[in-house]
Coordinates of N, CA and C in Angstrom, one line a residue:
M1 N -9.6 17.4 17.1 CA -9.2 16.8 15.8 C -9.7 15.4 15.8
N2 N -10.2 14.9 14.7 CA -10.7 13.6 14.6 C -9.6 12.6 14.6
A3 N -9.7 11.5 15.4 CA -8.6 10.5 15.5 C -8.3 9.8 14.2
A4 N -9.3 9.7 13.3 CA -9.1 9.0 12.0 C -8.3 9.9 11.1
A5 N -8.3 11.2 11.3 CA -7.6 12.1 10.4 C -6.1 12.1 10.6
F6 N -5.6 11.5 11.7 CA -4.2 11.4 11.9 C -3.8 10.0 11.8
P7 N -2.7 9.6 11.1 CA -1.8 10.5 10.4 C -2.4 10.9 9.0
D8 N -1.9 12.0 8.5 CA -2.4 12.4 7.2 C -1.8 11.6 6.1
R9 N -2.3 11.8 4.9 CA -1.8 11.0 3.7 C -0.4 11.2 3.4
D10 N 0.1 12.5 3.6 CA 1.5 12.8 3.3 C 2.4 12.0 4.2
T11 N 2.1 11.9 5.5 CA 2.9 11.2 6.5 C 2.9 9.7 6.1
I12 N 1.8 9.2 5.7 CA 1.7 7.8 5.4 C 2.5 7.5 4.1
A13 N 2.4 8.4 3.1 CA 3.1 8.2 1.9 C 4.6 8.2 2.1
E14 N 5.1 9.1 3.1 CA 6.5 9.1 3.4 C 6.9 7.8 4.1
K15 N 6.1 7.3 5.0 CA 6.4 6.0 5.6 C 6.4 4.9 4.6
I16 N 5.5 4.9 3.7 CA 5.5 3.8 2.6 C 6.7 4.0 1.7
S17 N 7.1 5.2 1.4 CA 8.3 5.4 0.6 C 9.6 4.9 1.2
A18 N 9.7 5.2 2.5 CA 10.9 4.8 3.2 C 10.9 3.3 3.5
L19 N 9.8 2.8 4.1 CA 9.6 1.4 4.4 C 10.7 0.7 5.1
G20 N 11.3 1.5 6.1 CA 12.3 0.9 6.9 C 11.6 0.1 8.0
E21 N 12.4 -0.5 8.9 CA 11.8 -1.3 10.0 C 10.8 -0.5 10.9
A22 N 11.2 0.7 11.3 CA 10.3 1.5 12.1 C 9.0 1.9 11.3
D23 N 9.2 2.2 10.0 CA 8.1 2.5 9.1 C 7.1 1.4 9.0
Q24 N 7.7 0.2 8.8 CA 6.9 -1.0 8.7 C 6.0 -1.2 10.0
S25 N 6.7 -1.1 11.1 CA 6.0 -1.2 12.4 C 4.8 -0.2 12.5
F26 N 5.1 1.0 12.1 CA 4.1 2.1 12.1 C 2.9 1.7 11.2
L27 N 3.2 1.2 10.0 CA 2.1 0.8 9.1 C 1.3 -0.4 9.5
V28 N 2.0 -1.4 10.2 CA 1.3 -2.5 10.7 C 0.3 -2.1 11.8
L29 N 0.8 -1.2 12.7 CA -0.1 -0.6 13.7 C -1.3 0.1 13.1
L30 N -1.0 0.8 12.0 CA -2.1 1.6 11.3 C -3.1 0.6 10.7
M31 N -2.6 -0.5 10.2 CA -3.5 -1.5 9.6 C -4.4 -2.3 10.6
E32 N -4.0 -2.2 11.8 CA -4.8 -2.9 12.9 C -6.0 -2.2 13.2
N33 N -6.1 -0.9 12.8 CA -7.3 -0.1 13.2 C -8.1 0.2 11.9
P34 N -9.3 -0.5 11.8 CA -10.1 -0.3 10.6 C -10.5 1.2 10.3
Q35 N -10.5 2.0 11.3 CA -10.8 3.4 11.1 C -9.7 4.2 10.3
Q36 N -8.5 3.6 10.2 CA -7.4 4.2 9.5 C -7.3 3.7 8.1
D37 N -8.2 2.9 7.6 CA -8.1 2.3 6.3 C -8.1 3.4 5.2
E38 N -9.0 4.4 5.3 CA -9.1 5.4 4.3 C -7.7 6.2 4.3
N39 N -7.2 6.5 5.4 CA -5.9 7.3 5.5 C -4.8 6.5 4.9
L40 N -4.7 5.2 5.2 CA -3.7 4.3 4.6 C -3.8 4.2 3.1
L41 N -5.0 4.1 2.6 CA -5.2 4.0 1.1 C -4.9 5.3 0.5
A42 N -5.3 6.4 1.1 CA -5.0 7.7 0.5 C -3.5 7.9 0.5
G43 N -2.7 7.5 1.5 CA -1.3 7.6 1.5 C -0.7 6.7 0.4
L44 N -1.2 5.5 0.2 CA -0.7 4.6 -0.8 C -1.0 5.2 -2.2
D45 N -2.2 5.8 -2.4 CA -2.5 6.5 -3.7 C -1.5 7.6 -3.9
L46 N -1.2 8.4 -2.9 CA -0.3 9.5 -3.1 C 1.1 9.0 -3.4
H47 N 1.5 7.9 -2.7 CA 2.9 7.3 -3.0 C 2.9 6.8 -4.4
L48 N 1.9 6.1 -4.9 CA 1.9 5.6 -6.3 C 1.9 6.8 -7.3
A49 N 1.1 7.8 -7.0 CA 1.1 9.0 -7.9 C 2.4 9.6 -8.0
R50 N 3.1 9.8 -6.8 CA 4.5 10.4 -6.8 C 5.4 9.5 -7.6
A51 N 5.3 8.2 -7.5 CA 6.2 7.3 -8.2 C 5.9 7.4 -9.7
A52 N 4.7 7.5 -10.1 CA 4.3 7.6 -11.5 C 4.8 8.9 -12.1
E53 N 4.9 10.0 -11.3 CA 5.3 11.3 -11.8 C 6.8 11.5 -11.8
G54 N 7.5 10.6 -11.0 CA 9.0 10.8 -10.9 C 9.8 10.6 -12.1
R55 N 11.0 11.1 -12.1 CA 11.9 10.9 -13.3 C 12.4 9.5 -13.4
F56 N 12.5 8.9 -12.3 CA 13.1 7.5 -12.2 C 12.1 6.6 -11.6
L57 N 11.8 5.5 -12.2 CA 10.8 4.5 -11.7 C 11.6 3.3 -11.1
N58 N 11.5 3.2 -9.8 CA 12.1 2.1 -9.1 C 11.1 0.9 -9.0
S59 N 10.9 0.2 -10.1 CA 9.9 -0.9 -10.1 C 10.2 -2.0 -9.1
L60 N 11.4 -2.3 -8.8 CA 11.7 -3.3 -7.9 C 11.2 -2.9 -6.5
K61 N 11.4 -1.7 -6.1 CA 11.0 -1.2 -4.8 C 9.5 -1.2 -4.7
L62 N 8.8 -0.9 -5.8 CA 7.3 -0.9 -5.8 C 6.8 -2.4 -5.8
E63 N 7.5 -3.3 -6.4 CA 7.1 -4.7 -6.3 C 7.3 -5.2 -4.9
K64 N 8.4 -4.8 -4.3 CA 8.6 -5.3 -2.9 C 7.6 -4.7 -2.0
L65 N 7.2 -3.4 -2.2 CA 6.1 -2.8 -1.4 C 4.8 -3.6 -1.6
G66 N 4.5 -3.9 -2.8 CA 3.2 -4.7 -3.1 C 3.3 -6.0 -2.4
E67 N 4.4 -6.7 -2.4 CA 4.6 -8.0 -1.8 C 4.5 -7.9 -0.3
W68 N 5.1 -6.8 0.3 CA 5.1 -6.7 1.7 C 3.6 -6.4 2.2
L69 N 3.0 -5.4 1.5 CA 1.6 -5.1 1.9 C 0.7 -6.3 1.7
G70 N 0.8 -7.1 0.6 CA 0.0 -8.2 0.4 C 0.2 -9.3 1.5
N71 N 1.4 -9.4 2.0 CA 1.7 -10.4 3.1 C 1.3 -9.9 4.5
T72 N 1.3 -8.6 4.6 CA 1.1 -8.0 5.9 C -0.4 -7.5 6.2
A73 N -1.0 -6.9 5.2 CA -2.3 -6.3 5.4 C -3.4 -7.4 5.7
P74 N -4.3 -7.0 6.6 CA -5.4 -7.9 6.9 C -6.3 -8.1 5.7
A75 N -7.1 -9.2 5.8 CA -8.0 -9.6 4.7 C -8.9 -8.5 4.3
R76 N -9.4 -7.6 5.2 CA -10.3 -6.6 4.9 C -9.7 -5.6 3.9
L77 N -8.4 -5.5 3.8 CA -7.8 -4.5 2.9 C -7.3 -5.1 1.6
Q78 N -7.3 -6.4 1.5 CA -6.7 -7.0 0.3 C -7.4 -6.6 -1.0
V79 N -8.7 -6.5 -1.0 CA -9.4 -6.1 -2.2 C -9.2 -4.7 -2.6
R80 N -9.1 -3.8 -1.5 CA -8.9 -2.4 -1.8 C -7.5 -2.1 -2.2
L81 N -6.5 -2.9 -1.8 CA -5.1 -2.8 -2.2 C -5.1 -3.2 -3.7
M82 N -5.8 -4.2 -4.1 CA -5.8 -4.6 -5.5 C -6.5 -3.6 -6.4
E83 N -7.5 -3.0 -5.9 CA -8.2 -1.9 -6.6 C -7.2 -0.7 -6.8
A84 N -6.4 -0.4 -5.8 CA -5.4 0.7 -5.9 C -4.4 0.3 -7.0
A85 N -4.0 -0.9 -7.0 CA -3.0 -1.4 -7.9 C -3.5 -1.4 -9.4
R86 N -4.8 -1.6 -9.5 CA -5.4 -1.6 -10.8 C -6.0 -0.3 -11.3
S87 N -5.8 0.7 -10.5 CA -6.4 2.0 -10.8 C -5.8 2.8 -11.9
S88 N -4.6 2.3 -12.4 CA -3.9 3.0 -13.5 C -3.1 1.9 -14.2
Q89 N -2.9 2.2 -15.5 CA -2.0 1.3 -16.3 C -0.6 1.8 -16.3
H90 N -0.3 2.8 -15.5 CA 1.1 3.3 -15.5 C 2.0 2.2 -14.9
A91 N 3.3 2.2 -15.3 CA 4.2 1.2 -14.9 C 4.4 1.1 -13.3
A92 N 4.2 2.2 -12.7 CA 4.3 2.2 -11.2 C 3.2 1.3 -10.6
H93 N 2.0 1.5 -11.1 CA 0.9 0.7 -10.6 C 1.1 -0.8 -11.0
Q94 N 1.6 -1.0 -12.2 CA 1.8 -2.4 -12.6 C 2.9 -3.1 -11.8
A95 N 3.9 -2.4 -11.4 CA 5.0 -3.0 -10.6 C 4.4 -3.3 -9.2
F96 N 3.6 -2.4 -8.6 CA 3.0 -2.6 -7.4 C 2.1 -3.8 -7.4
R97 N 1.3 -3.9 -8.5 CA 0.3 -5.0 -8.7 C 1.1 -6.4 -8.8
I98 N 2.2 -6.4 -9.5 CA 3.0 -7.6 -9.6 C 3.4 -8.1 -8.2
G99 N 3.9 -7.3 -7.4 CA 4.3 -7.6 -6.0 C 3.1 -8.1 -5.2
L100 N 2.0 -7.3 -5.3 CA 0.8 -7.7 -4.6 C 0.2 -9.0 -5.0
T101 N 0.3 -9.3 -6.3 CA -0.2 -10.6 -6.8 C 0.8 -11.7 -6.3
R102 N 2.0 -11.5 -6.4 CA 3.0 -12.5 -5.9 C 2.9 -12.8 -4.5
S103 N 2.4 -11.9 -3.7 CA 2.2 -12.2 -2.2 C 1.1 -13.2 -2.0
G104 N 0.1 -13.2 -2.8 CA -1.0 -14.1 -2.7 C -1.9 -13.7 -1.6
G105 N -1.9 -12.5 -1.1 CA -2.7 -12.0 -0.1 C -4.2 -12.0 -0.4
L106 N -4.6 -11.7 -1.6 CA -6.0 -11.7 -2.0 C -6.5 -13.2 -2.0
E107 N -5.7 -14.1 -2.4 CA -6.1 -15.5 -2.5 C -6.2 -16.1 -1.0
R108 N -5.4 -15.6 -0.1 CA -5.5 -16.1 1.3 C -6.7 -15.5 1.9
A109 N -7.0 -14.2 1.6 CA -8.1 -13.6 2.2 C -9.5 -14.1 1.7
Y110 N -9.5 -14.4 0.4 CA -10.7 -15.0 -0.2 C -10.4 -16.2 -1.0
P111 N -10.2 -17.4 -0.4 CA -9.8 -18.6 -1.1 C -11.0 -19.0 -2.0
K112 N -10.6 -19.6 -3.1 CA -11.5 -20.1 -4.1 C -12.2 -21.4 -3.5
A113 N -13.5 -21.5 -3.7 CA -14.2 -22.6 -3.2 C -13.9 -23.9 -3.9

């Protein structure tokens, strides 16, 4: 089995959804390895898709997720996180984008000259 294929996007989406202390530690460890970037982003996309399809939209939780990822993710992921946040006009993506913007992660990663 390819090391980059584990964990799969379903596992990552579950960790993102729960976002407890152990889940945060798992995700931080995942973000330390550039080979896991695709898996992380696939899990995030799945999580946002599930949130968009759900009967109840917890926008506050999505904003907090965006803020946490923006504050935690390394510079190499900041642009890709913003791309994921802008990939849809659905309220789930908008809430995630609000938190991501509030974190200032993109500005820290790429300061204006």
